[in-house]
XYZ file of C-alpha atoms in Angstrom:
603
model
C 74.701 93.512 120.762
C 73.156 90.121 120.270
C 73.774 90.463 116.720
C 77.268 90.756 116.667
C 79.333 87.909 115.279
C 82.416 86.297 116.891
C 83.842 87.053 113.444
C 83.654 89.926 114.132
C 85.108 90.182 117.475
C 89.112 90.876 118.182
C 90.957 90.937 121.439
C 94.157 92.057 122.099
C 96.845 93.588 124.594
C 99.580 95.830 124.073
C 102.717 94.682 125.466
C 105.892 96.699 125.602
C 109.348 97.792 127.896
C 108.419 100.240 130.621
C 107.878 103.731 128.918
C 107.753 102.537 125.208
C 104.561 104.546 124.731
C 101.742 101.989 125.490
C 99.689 104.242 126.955
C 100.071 107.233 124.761
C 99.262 104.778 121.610
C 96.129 103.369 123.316
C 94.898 107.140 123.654
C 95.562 107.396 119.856
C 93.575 104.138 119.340
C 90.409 105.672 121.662
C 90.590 109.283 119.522
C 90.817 107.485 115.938
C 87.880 104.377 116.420
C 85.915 107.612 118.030
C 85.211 105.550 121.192
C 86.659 109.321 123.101
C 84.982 112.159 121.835
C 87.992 115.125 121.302
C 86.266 117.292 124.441
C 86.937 114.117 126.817
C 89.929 113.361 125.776
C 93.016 114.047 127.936
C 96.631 112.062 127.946
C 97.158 108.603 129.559
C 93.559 108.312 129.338
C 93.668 104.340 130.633
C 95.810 105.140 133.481
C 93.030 106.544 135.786
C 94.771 106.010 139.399
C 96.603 109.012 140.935
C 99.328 107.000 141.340
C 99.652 105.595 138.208
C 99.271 109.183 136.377
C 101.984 111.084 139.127
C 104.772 108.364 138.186
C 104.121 107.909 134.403
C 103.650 104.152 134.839
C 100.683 101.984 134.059
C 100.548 99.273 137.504
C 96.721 98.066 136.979
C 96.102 96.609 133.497
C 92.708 98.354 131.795
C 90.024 96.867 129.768
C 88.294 98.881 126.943
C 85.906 97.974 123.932
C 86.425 99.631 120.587
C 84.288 100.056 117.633
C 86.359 100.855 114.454
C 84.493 100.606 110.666
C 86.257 99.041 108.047
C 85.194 98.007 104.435
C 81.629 98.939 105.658
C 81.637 96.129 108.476
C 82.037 97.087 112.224
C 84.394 95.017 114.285
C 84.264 95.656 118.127
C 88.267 95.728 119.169
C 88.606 94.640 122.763
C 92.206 96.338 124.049
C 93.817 95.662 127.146
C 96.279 97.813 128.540
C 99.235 96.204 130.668
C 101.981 97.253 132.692
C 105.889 97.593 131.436
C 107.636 96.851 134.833
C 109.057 93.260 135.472
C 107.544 93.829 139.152
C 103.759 93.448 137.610
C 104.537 90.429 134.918
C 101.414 88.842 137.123
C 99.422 91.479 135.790
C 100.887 90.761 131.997
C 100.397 87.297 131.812
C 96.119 87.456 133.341
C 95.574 90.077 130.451
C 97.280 87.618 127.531
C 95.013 84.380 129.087
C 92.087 86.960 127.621
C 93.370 87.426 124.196
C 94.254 86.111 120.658
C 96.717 88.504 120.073
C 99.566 91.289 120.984
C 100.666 94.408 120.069
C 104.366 94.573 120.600
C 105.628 97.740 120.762
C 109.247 98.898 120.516
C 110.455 102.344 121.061
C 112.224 103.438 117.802
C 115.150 104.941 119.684
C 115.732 102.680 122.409
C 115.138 99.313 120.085
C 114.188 95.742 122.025
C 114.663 96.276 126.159
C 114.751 93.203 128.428
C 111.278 93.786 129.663
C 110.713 93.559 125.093
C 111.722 90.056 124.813
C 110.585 88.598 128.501
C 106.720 89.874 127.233
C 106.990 88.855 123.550
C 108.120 85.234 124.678
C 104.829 84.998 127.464
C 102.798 86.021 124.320
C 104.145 82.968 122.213
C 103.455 80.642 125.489
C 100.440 81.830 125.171
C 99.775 81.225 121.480
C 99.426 84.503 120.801
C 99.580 86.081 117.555
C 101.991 89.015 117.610
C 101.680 91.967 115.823
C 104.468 93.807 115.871
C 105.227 97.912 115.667
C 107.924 100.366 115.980
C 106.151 103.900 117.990
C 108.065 107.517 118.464
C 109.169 107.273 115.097
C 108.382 110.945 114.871
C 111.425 111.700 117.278
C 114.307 113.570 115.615
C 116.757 110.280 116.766
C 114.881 107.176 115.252
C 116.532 104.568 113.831
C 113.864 102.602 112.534
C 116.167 100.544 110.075
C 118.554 99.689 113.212
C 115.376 98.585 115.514
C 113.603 96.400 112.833
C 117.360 94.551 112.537
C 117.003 94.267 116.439
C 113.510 92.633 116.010
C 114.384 89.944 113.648
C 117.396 88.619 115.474
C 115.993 88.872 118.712
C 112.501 87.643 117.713
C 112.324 86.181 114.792
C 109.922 88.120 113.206
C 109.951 90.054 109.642
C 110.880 93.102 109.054
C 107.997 93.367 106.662
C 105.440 92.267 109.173
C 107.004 95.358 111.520
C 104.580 98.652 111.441
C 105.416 101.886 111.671
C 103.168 104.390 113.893
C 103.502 107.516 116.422
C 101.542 107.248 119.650
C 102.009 111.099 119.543
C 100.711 112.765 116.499
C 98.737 109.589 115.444
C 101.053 108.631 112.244
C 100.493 104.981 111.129
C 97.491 104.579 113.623
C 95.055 103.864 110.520
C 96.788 100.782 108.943
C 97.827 99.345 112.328
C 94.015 98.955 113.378
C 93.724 97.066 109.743
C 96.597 95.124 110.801
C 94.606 93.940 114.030
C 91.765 93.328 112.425
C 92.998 91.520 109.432
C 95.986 89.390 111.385
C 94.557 88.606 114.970
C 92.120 85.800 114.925
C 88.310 86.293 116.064
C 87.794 84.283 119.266
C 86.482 80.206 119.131
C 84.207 80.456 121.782
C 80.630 79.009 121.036
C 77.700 81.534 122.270
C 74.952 78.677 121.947
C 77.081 76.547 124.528
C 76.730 76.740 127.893
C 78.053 80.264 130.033
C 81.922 79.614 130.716
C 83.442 82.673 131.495
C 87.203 84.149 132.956
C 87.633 86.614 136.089
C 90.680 88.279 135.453
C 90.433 91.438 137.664
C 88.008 92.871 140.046
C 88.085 96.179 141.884
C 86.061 96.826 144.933
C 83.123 99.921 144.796
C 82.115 101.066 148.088
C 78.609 101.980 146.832
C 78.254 98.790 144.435
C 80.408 95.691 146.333
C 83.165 93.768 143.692
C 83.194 95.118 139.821
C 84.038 91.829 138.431
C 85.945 92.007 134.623
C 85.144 88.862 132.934
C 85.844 87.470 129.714
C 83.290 85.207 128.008
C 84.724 81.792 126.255
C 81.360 80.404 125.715
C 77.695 81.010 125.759
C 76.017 84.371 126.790
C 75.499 86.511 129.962
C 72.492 88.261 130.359
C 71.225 91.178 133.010
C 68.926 89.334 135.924
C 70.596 85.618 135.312
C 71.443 83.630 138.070
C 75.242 82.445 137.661
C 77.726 80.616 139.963
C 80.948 81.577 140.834
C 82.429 78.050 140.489
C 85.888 77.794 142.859
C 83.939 79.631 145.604
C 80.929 77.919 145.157
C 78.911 80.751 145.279
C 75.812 81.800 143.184
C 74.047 85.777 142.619
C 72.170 87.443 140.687
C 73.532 89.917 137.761
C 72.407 93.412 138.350
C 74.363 95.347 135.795
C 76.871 94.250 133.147
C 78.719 96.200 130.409
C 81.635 97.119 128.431
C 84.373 99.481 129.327
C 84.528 102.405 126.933
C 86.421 103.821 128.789
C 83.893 104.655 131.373
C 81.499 101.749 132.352
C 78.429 101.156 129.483
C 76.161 99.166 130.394
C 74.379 96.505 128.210
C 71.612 93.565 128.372
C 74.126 90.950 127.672
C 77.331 89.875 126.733
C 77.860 86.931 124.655
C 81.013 84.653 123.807
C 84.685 86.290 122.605
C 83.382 89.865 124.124
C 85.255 91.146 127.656
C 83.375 93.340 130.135
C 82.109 93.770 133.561
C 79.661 92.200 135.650
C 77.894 93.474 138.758
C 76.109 90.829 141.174
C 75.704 93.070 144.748
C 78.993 91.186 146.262
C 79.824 92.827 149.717
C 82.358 90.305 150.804
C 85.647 90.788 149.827
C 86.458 87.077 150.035
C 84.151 85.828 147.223
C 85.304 86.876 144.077
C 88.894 85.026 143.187
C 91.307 86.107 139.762
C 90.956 82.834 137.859
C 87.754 81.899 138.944
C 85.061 80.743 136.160
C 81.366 82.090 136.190
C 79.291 79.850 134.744
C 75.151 78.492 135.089
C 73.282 77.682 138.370
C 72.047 74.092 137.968
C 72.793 71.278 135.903
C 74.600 71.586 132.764
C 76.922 74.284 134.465
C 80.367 74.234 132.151
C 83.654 73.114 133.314
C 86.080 75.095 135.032
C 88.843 77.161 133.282
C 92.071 76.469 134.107
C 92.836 79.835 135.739
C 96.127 81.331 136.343
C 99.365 79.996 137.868
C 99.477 81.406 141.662
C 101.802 84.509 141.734
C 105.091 83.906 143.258
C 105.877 86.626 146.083
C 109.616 87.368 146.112
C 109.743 90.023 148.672
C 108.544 90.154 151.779
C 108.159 93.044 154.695
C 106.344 94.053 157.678
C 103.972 96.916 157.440
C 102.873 98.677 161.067
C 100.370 101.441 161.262
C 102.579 104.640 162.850
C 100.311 104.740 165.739
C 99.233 101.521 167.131
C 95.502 102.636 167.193
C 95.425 102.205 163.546
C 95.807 98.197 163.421
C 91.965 97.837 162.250
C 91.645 100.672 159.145
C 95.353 98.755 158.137
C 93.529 95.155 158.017
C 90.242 97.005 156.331
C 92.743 98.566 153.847
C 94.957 95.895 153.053
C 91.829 93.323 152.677
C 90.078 96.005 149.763
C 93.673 96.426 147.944
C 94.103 92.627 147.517
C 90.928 91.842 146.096
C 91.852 95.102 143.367
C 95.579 93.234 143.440
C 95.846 89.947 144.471
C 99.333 88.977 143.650
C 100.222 90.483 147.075
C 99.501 88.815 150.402
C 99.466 89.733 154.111
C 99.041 88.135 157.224
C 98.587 89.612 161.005
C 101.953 89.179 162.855
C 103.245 91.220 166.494
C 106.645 93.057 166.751
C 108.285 93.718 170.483
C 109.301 97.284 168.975
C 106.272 98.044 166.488
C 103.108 96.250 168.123
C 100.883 94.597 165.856
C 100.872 95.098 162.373
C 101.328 92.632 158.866
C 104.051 90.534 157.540
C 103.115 91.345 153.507
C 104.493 89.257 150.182
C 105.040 91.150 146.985
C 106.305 90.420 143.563
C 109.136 92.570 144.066
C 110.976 96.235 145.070
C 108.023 98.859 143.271
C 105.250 96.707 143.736
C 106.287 96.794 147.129
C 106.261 100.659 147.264
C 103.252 100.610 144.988
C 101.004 98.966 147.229
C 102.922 101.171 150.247
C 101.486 104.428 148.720
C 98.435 103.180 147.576
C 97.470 102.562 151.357
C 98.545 105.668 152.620
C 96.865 107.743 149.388
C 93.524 105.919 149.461
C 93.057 104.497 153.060
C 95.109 107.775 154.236
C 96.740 105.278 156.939
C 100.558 106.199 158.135
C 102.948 103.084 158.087
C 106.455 102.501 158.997
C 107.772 99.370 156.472
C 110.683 97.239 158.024
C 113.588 96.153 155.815
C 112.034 94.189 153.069
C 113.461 90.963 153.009
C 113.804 87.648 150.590
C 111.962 84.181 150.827
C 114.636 81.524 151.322
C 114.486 77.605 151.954
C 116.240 75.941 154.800
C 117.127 71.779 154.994
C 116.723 70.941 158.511
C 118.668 68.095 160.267
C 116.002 65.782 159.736
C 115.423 66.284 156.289
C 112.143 69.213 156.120
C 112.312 71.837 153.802
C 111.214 75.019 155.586
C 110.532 78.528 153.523
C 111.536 81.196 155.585
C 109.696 84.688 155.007
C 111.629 86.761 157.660
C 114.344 86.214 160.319
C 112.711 85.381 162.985
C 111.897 81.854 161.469
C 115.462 80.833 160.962
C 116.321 78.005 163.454
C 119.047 77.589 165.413
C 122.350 77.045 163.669
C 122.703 73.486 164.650
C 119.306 72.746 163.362
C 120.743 73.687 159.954
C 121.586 71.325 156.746
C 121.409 73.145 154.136
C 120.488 77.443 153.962
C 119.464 78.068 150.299
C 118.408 81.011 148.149
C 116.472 82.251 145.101
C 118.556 82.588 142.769
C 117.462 84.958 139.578
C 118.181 84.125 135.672
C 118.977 88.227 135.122
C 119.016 89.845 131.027
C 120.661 92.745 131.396
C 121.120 94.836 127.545
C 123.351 97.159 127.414
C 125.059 99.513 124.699
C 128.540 97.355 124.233
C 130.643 99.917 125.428
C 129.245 99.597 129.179
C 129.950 95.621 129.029
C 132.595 96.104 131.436
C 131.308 97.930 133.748
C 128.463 95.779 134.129
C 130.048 92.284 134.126
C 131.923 93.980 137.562
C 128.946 95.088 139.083
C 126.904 91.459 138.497
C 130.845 89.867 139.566
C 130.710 92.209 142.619
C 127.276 90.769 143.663
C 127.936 87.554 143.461
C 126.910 86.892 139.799
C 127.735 84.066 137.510
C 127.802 85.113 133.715
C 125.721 82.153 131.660
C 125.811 84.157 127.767
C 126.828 87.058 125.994
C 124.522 87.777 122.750
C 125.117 90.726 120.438
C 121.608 91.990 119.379
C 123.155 94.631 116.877
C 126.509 96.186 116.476
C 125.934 98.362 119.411
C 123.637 96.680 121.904
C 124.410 93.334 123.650
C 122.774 90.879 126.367
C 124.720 89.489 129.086
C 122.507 86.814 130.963
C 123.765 86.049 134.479
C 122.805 84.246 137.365
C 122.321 86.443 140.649
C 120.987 86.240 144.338
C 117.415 87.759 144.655
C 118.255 89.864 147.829
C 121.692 91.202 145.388
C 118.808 91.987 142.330
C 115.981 93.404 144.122
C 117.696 96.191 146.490
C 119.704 98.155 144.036
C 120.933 96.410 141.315
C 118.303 98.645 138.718
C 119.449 101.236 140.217
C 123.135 100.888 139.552
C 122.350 99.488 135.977
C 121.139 102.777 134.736
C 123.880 104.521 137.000
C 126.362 102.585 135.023
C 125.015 103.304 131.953
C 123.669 106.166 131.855
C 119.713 105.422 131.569
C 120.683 103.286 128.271
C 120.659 99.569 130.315
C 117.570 97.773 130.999
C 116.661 94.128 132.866
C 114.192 91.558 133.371
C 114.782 88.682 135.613
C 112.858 85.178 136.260
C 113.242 82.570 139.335
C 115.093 80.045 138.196
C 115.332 77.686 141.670
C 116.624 77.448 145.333
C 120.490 77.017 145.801
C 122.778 76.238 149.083
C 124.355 79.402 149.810
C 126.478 80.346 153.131
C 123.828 82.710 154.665
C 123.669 83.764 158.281
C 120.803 85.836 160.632
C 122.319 88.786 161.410
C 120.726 90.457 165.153
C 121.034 93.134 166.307
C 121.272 93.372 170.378
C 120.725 96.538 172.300
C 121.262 95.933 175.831
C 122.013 92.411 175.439
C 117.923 92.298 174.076
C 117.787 91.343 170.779
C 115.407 93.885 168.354
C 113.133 91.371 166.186
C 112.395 94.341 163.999
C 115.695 94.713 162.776
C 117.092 91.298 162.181
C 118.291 90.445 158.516
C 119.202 87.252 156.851
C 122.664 87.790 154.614
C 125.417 86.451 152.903
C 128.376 85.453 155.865
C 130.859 87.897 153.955
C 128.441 90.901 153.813
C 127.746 90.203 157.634
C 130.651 92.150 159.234
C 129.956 95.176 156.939
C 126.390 95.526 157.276
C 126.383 94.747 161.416
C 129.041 97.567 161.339
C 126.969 100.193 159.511
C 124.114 99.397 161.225
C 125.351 99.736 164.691
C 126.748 102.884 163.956
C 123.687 104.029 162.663
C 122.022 103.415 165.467
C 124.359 104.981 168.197
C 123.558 108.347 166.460
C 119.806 107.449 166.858
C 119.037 105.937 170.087
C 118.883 108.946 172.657
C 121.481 108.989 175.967
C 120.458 107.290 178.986
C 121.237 107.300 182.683
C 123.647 104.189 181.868
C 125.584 103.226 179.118
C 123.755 101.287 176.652
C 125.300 98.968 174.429
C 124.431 98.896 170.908
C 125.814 94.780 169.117
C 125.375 92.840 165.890
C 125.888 89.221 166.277
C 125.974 86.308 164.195
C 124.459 83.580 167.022
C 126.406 83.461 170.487
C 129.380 85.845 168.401
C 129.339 89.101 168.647
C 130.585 90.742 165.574
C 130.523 94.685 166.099
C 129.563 96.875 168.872
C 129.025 100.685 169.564
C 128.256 102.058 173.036
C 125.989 104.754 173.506
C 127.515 106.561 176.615
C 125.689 107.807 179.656
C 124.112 110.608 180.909
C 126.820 111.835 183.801
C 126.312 114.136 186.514
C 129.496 116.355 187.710
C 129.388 114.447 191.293
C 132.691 116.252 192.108
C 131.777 119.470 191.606
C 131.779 120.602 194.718
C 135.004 119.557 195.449
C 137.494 122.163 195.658
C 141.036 120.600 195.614
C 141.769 118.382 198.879
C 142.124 114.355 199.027
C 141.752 112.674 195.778
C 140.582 109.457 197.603
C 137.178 111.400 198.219
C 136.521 112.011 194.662
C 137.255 108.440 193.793
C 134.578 107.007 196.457
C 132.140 109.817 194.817
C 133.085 108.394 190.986
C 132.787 104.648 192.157
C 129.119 105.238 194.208
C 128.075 106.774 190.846
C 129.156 103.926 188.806
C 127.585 101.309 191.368
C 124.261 103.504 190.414
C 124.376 103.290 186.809
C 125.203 99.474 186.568
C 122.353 98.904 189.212
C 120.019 101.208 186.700
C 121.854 99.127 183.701
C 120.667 95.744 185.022
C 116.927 96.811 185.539
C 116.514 99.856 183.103
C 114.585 99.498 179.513
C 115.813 100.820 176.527
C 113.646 103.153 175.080
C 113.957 102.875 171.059
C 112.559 106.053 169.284
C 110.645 105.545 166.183
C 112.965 107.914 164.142
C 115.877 105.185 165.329
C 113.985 102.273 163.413
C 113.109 104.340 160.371
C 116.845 105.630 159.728
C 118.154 101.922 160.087
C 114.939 100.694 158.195
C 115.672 103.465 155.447
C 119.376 102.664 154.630
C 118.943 98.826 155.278
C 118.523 98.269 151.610
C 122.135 100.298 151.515
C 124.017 98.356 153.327
């Protein structure tokens, strides 16, 4: 491996809509460059988490070295496979900080998706050089001719620069790995300079501490070094390093341009950082890289273990997911109805749900999730800007200035005929249409402006209700804007449930306090008094449901006679039940918070 010549080096990601074949085409790449042998060989060969294999979906993005022959030289192809879904951009953008270049794919049928053009414009930030290819153009319904169109007017590019290849039977696979070899540059880094290289994931092995992927920009790595870990100031020794093929190969070292792994005995979960730079122990150590931007977290939720006894293997779980997955973050917080559990950030709706299944499949700990919930901004009287995570932080309405929220620059394309349908859902959730752009005759981008909380809940899902699977989005923060928001409670006798708070536009209040009182009358089981179920908007109370009593026939035994003894019998029983009213506790089943939890993001 010492031998081998940057020149001779190539890195590259694929990048591509959700479901445009990435995965399926990088299995082609393994079985033609020989780097799978036919025996191991089995479908979505990079996507090797049980999650990411029963949903179809690639969430982690996978490193893998590949040796491919061509006019008798051998060029060592380092691919990295990312994730379609807008929820894991984070995930995107650390693989193209790794590369020189990008394989763009676009499904022959479908043509350029949102998620297409959000991906192929990070690759251009990144000076990137894209090379670009139509797959599934062995399905009966390509329209290759119609696609490549798309491409240049959306992108720019040329429709003679556009390959053609099948991720399924392997068509075109040949001249697209000449296409990488011959159009991506070789990487600049020096590998007599001094060690200078990029953490971009990590995964935690509970027989081997923190697998650390790295790629080197300069010098060379070698097995029993001594390096530093330069934002956490901390220095080990390497005891393995390799290249992923797919499965871990170890080597003795790994010099500048190549990408691999690097294993130093770290135990504690807290030392290895995405971004961080490993470079020399001593003088003469290399600057640190730049790193990555600091993920954004849009959503926000509480996750409780289902019995309280769990509250340790949570914190044990959650602390080994983020260092696999660190554009999430959590933080220990106490509920009055749940007990202690963690208030969590995520980039959005699925990784939300991602990370919610991951815990329960590979820490096998039960959770109950509370409604997830936006980050807003609130101007306070005397002029502090306050983020507010969840309800409970919102001060007191005369405290307020200013309540703002995220607001979302949302590409929604669309065949043309569905433009109307579409321009009333974004009106009906608040949205502001900014542009209309035709990408062919019968595909067309509207670009609105839309409240987070209105895009996250179940505005994807209505898209490809409306349009029958055919619609597809990608959305970016675009700022914080005044808005007329309100906390909307929820009281059950007269105590207010933290749990179940929500923060919401003023005309969605009355609605959603309605629907979520009523939900919970059916829930909460009868008591000995009446128990009164209340959504309010501060002091006012803006719907109510009563959950009536247990009663007791206390006139049973009275057969006809004076009417004045039944009354004193009625009135002694309802002295009872407001004296058991006054001092008696509510008890809340579990089920209760999990229906009201489960339609929340209804409402």
């Amino acid at each position: 491996m010492s031998s081998l010549n940057c020149r001779h080096i190539r890195n590259f990601c694929i990048i591509a809509h959700i479901d445009h074949g990435k995965s399926t085409l990088a299995d082609r790449l393994l079985e033609t460059t020989g780097t799978v042998s036919q025996r191991e060989m089995r479908d979505q060969m990079l996507d090797d988490m049980e999650l990411e294999r029963a949903r179809g979906i690639t969430i982690k993005a996978r490193a893998v070295a590949l040796r491919y022959k061509l006019r008798g030289q051998t060029y060592e192809l380092n691919l990295i496979d990312t994730p379609g879904h807008v929820d894991f951009q984070y995930e995107v953008s650390r693989s193209l900080a790794c590369c020189e270049g990008a394989l763009l794919l676009v499904d022959a049928f479908q043509g350029v998706e949102a998620q297409t053009l959000a991906n192929a414009y990070m690759a251009l930030e990144h000076n990137l050089v894209i090379v670009p290819a139509i797959n599934k153009i062995d399905l009966k319904h390509a329209r290759p001719e119609e696609v490549i169109e798309e491409i240049e007017h959306s992108l720019g590019i040329s429709g003679d620069e556009v390959l053609r290849v099948s991720g399924k039977t392997g068509f075109g696979v040949q001249p697209l790995l000449e296409a990488l070899v011959d159009r991506i540059p070789p990487p600049t880094g020096d590998p007599e300079g001094p060690l200078q290289a990029m953490v971009f994931d990590s995964h935690y092995d509970s027989y081997r501490g923190a697998i650390t992927y790295v790629r080197v920009m300069n010098g060379v790595i070698r097995q029993g070094q001594r390096i530093r870990f330069l934002q956490v100031d901390s220095t080990y020794e390497v005891l393995e390093l390799g290249q992923f093929s797919p499965r871990p190969r170890p080597c003795a070292q790994l010099q500048a341009g190549q990408v691999g792994y690097v294993i130093c005995n770290i135990k504690t979960l807290d030392k290895v950082r995405i971004g961080d730079t490993i470079s020399i122990v001593g003088p003469g150590a290399a600057q640190p890289l730049a790193g990555y931007k600091r993920p954004k977290r849009m959503v926000y939720c509480g996750l409780y273990p289902s019995d309280g006894q769990d509250f340790a293997e949570l914190r044990d779980a959650l602390e080994k997911l983020s260092i696999n997955d660190p554009s999430f973050e959590f933080e220990a917080e106490t509920s009055e109805a749940l007990g202690f559990g963690f208030r969590c950030g995520f980039l959005g709706l699925l990784h939300m749900e991602i990370v919610q299944q991951r815990l329960e499949q590979e820490s096998d700990v039960d959770l109950i999730q509370t409604a997830p919930n936006v980050t807003y901004e609130v101007l306070t009287k005397r002029g502090e800007v306050v983020e507010i995570h969840r309800p409970q932080e919102v001060p007191d309405v005369g405290m307020i200035e200013e309540f703002r929220q995220p607001i979302m620059r949302v590409n929604l394309i669309v065949p043309t005929e569905y433009i109307g349908t579409i321009m009333k859902l974004c009106q009906d959730r608040r949205g502001e249409l900014k542009a209309t752009e035709y990408l062919s005759t019968t595909r067309a981008m509207l670009t609105y402006h839309l409240p987070l909380a209105e895009v996250i809940y179940d505005l994807y899902d209505k898209l490809k209700s409306a349009t029958r699977g055919y619609g597809t989005m990608d959305y970016e923060l675009i700022g914080y804007f005044p808005a007329n928001l309100v906390r909307l409670d929820i009281l059950v006798n007269g105590n207010r449930v933290d749990a179940l708070s929500v923060i919401c536009d003023r005309a969605d209040a009355d609605r959603r306090g309605r629907a979520v009182v009523k939900k919970l009358k059916e829930e909460i089981d009868r008591h000995m008094f009446e128990v009164a179920v209340q959504a309010a908007i501060g002091s006012r109370i803006i719907a109510r449901e009563t959950v009536p009593a247990m009663r007791k026939n206390v006139t049973a035994k009275c057969y006809g006679g004076d009417i004045t003894r039944k009354r004193k019998l009625w009135a002694k029983q309802r002295e009872g039940k407001k004296r058991m009213k006054s001092i008696g506790q509510v008890d809340i089943p579990q089920k209760a918070f999990m229906a009201v939890l489960q339609t929340g993001a209804d409402q």
